mmCIF file of C-alpha atoms and ligand atoms in Angstrom:
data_model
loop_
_atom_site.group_PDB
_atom_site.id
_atom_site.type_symbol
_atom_site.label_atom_id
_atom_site.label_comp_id
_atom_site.label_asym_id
_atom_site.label_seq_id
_atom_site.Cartn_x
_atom_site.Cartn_y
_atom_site.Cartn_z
ATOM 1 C CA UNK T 26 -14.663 -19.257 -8.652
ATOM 2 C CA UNK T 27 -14.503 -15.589 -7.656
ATOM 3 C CA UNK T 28 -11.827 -14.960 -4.767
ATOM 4 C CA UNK T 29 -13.486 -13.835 -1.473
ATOM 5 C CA UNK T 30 -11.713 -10.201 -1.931
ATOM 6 C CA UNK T 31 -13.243 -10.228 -5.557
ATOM 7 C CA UNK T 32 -16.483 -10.508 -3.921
ATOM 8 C CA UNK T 33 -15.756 -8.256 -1.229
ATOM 9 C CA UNK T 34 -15.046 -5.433 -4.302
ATOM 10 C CA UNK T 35 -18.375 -6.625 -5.955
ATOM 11 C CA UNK T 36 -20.185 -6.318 -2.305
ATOM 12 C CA UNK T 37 -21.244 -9.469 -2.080
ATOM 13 C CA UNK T 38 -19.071 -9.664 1.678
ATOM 14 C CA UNK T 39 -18.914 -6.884 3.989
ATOM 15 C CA UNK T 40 -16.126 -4.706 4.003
ATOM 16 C CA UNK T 41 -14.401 -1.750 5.818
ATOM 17 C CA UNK T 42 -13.616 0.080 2.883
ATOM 18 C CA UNK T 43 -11.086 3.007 2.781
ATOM 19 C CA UNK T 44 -11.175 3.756 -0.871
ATOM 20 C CA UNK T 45 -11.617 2.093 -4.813
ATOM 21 C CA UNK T 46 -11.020 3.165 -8.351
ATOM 22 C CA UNK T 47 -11.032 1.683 -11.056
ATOM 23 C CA UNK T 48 -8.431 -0.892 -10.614
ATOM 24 C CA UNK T 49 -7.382 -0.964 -7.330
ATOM 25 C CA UNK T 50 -9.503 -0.911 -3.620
ATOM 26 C CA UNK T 51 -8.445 -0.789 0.044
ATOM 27 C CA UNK T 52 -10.178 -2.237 2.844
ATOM 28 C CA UNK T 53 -9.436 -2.990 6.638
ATOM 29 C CA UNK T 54 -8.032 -6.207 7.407
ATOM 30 C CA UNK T 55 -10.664 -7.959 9.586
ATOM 31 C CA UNK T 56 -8.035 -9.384 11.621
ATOM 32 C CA UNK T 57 -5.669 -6.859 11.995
ATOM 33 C CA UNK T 58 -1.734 -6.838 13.365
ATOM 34 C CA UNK T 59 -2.247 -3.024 14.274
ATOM 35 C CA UNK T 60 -5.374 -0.241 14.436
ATOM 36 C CA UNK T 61 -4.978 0.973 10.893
ATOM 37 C CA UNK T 62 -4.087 -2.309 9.166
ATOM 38 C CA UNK T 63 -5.324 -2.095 5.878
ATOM 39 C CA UNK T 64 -5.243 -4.535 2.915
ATOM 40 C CA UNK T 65 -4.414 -3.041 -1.040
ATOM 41 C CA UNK T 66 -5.675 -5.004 -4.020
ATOM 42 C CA UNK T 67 -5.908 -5.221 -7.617
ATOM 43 C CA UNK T 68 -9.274 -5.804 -9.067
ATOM 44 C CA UNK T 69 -8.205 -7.640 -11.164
ATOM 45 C CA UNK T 70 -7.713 -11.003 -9.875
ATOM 46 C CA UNK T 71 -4.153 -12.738 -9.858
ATOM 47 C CA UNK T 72 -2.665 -14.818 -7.353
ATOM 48 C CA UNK T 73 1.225 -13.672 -7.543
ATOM 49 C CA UNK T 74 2.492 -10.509 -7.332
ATOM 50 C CA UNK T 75 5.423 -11.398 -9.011
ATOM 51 C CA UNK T 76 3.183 -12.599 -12.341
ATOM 52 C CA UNK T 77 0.913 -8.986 -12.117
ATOM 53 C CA UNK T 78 1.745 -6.770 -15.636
ATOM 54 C CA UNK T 79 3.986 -4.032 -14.754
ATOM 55 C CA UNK T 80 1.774 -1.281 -15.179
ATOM 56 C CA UNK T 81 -0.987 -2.870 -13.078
ATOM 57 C CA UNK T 82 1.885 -3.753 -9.969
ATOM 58 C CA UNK T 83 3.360 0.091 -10.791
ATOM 59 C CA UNK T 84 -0.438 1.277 -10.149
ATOM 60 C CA UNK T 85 -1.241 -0.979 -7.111
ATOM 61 C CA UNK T 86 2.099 0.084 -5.843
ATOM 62 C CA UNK T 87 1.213 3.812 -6.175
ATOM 63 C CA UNK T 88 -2.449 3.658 -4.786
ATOM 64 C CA UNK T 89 -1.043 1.416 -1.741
ATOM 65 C CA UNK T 90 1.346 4.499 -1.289
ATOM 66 C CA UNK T 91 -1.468 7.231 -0.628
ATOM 67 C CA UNK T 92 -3.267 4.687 1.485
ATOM 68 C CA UNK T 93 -0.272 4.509 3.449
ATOM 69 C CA UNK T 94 -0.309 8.030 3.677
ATOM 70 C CA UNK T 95 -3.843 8.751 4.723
ATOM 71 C CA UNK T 96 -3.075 5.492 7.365
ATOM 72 C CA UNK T 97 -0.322 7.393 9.078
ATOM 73 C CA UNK T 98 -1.736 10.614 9.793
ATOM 74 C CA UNK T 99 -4.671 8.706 11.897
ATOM 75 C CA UNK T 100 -2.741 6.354 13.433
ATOM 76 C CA UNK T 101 0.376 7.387 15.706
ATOM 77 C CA UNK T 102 3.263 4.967 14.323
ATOM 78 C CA UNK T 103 7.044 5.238 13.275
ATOM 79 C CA UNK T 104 5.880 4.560 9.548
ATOM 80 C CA UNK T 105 4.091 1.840 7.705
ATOM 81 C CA UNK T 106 5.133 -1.220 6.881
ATOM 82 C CA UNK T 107 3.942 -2.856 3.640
ATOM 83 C CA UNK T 108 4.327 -6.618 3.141
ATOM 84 C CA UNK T 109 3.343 -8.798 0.662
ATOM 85 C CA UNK T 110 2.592 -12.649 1.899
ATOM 86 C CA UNK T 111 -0.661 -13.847 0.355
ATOM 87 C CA UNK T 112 -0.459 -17.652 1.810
ATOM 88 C CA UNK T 113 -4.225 -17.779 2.533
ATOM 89 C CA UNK T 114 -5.837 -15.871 0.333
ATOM 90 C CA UNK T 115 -5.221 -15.850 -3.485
ATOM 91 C CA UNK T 116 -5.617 -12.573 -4.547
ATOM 92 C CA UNK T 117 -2.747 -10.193 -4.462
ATOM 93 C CA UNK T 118 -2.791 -8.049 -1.812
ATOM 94 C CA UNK T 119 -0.638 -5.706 0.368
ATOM 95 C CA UNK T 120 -0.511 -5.521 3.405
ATOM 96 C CA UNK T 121 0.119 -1.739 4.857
ATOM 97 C CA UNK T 122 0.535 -1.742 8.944
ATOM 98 C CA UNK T 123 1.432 1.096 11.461
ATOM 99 C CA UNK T 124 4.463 -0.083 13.270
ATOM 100 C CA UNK T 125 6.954 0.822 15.675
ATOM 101 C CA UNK T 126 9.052 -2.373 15.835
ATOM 102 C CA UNK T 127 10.612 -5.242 13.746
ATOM 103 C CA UNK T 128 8.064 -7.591 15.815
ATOM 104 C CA UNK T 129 4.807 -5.103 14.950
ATOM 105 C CA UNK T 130 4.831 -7.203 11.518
ATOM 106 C CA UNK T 131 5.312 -10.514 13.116
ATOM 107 C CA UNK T 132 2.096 -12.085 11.456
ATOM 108 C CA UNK T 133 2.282 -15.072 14.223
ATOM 109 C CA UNK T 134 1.366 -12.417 16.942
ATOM 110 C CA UNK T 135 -1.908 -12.826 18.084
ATOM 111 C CA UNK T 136 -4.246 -10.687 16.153
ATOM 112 C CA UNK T 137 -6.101 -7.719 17.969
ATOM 113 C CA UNK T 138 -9.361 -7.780 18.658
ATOM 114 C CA UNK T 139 -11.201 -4.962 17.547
ATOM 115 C CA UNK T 140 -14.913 -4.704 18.082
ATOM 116 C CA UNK T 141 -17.194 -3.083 14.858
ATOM 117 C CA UNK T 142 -17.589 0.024 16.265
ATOM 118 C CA UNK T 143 -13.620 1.024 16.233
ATOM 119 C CA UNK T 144 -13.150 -0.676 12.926
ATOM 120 C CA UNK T 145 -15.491 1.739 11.422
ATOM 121 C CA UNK T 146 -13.948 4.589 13.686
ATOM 122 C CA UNK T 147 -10.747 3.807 12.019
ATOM 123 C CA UNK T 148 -11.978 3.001 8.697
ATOM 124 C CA UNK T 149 -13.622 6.880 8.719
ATOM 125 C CA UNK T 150 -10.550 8.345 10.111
ATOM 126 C CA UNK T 151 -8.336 7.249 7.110
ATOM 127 C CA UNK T 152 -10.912 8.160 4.446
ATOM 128 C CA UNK T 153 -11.321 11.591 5.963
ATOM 129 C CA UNK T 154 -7.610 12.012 5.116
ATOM 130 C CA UNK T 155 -7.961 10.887 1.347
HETATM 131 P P1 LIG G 12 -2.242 -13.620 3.584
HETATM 132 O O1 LIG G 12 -2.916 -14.224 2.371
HETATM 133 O O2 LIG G 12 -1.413 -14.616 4.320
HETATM 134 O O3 LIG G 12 -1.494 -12.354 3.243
HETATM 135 O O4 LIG G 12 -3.389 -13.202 4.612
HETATM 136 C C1 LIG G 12 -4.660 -12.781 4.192
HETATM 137 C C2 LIG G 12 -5.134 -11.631 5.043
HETATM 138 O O5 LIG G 12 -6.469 -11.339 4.645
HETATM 139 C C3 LIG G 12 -5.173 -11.908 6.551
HETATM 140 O O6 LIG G 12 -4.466 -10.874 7.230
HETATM 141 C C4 LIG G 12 -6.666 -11.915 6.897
HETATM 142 O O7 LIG G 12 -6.945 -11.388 8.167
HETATM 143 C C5 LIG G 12 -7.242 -11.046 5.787
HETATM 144 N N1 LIG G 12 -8.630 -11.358 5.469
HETATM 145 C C6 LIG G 12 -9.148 -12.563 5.154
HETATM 146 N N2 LIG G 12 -10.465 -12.466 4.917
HETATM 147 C C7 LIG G 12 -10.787 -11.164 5.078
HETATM 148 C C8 LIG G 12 -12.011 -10.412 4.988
HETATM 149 N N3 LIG G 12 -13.156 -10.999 4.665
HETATM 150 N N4 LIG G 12 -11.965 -9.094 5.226
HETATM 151 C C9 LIG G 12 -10.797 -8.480 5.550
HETATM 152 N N5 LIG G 12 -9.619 -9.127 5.651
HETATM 153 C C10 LIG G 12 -9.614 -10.446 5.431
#
């Protein structure tokens, strides 16, 4: 069965999406740590990181890196921290997130609540910068 960020690439769930090619696509994270939190994944479907080919983890690694980019010229933050955890959903992704503290990536935080309207706001900021 397809993962739920497979069928978030094929549009068959609603997405926030900053940007796709033809391997890789970047979307908000619906529950996001920060404004800005954004989620990087291979189309290509694989659970691990650690099992992806090298040349497909080499191109995730370089699209998450102009994400990041675009992400931190919107969103007022020290830099952006990228993690990798991937304990609820099955499809590697990475996790890029404006911080300004050790504790900005503490995933047990309470997640913000951000109504549609700024998620969108956001979401258009960061593609403008693409
Ligand atoms: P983890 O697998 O532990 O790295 O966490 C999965 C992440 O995916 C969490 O931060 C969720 O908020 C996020 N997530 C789950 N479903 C969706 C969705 N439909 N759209 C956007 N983000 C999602």
């Amino acid at each position: 069965m397809a993962t739920i960020f497979t069928r978030i690439v094929q549009g068959e769930i609603p997405c926030y999406k900053i940007a796709e090619d033809d391997s890789y696509f970047a979307f908000l994270d619906i529950n996001p740590l920060a404004k800005g939190h954004t989620l990087v994944i291979p189309k290509k479907e694989n659970d691990y990181i650690l099992k992806m080919e090298d040349a497909d983890l080499s191109g995730l690694i370089l699209f998450a890196k102009k994400i990041g980019l675009a992400i931190e010229k919107v969103v007022p933050c020290k830099r952006i921290g990228l993690t990798v955890i991937g304990l609820e959903v099955p499809h590697t992704h990475i996790h890029l997130i404006p911080i300004n503290a050790i504790s900005d990536m503490e995933f047990s935080r309470p997640k913000l609540k951000l109504t549609n309207e700024e998620l969108a706001e956001i979401c258009e900021r960061i593609k403008s910068e693409l």
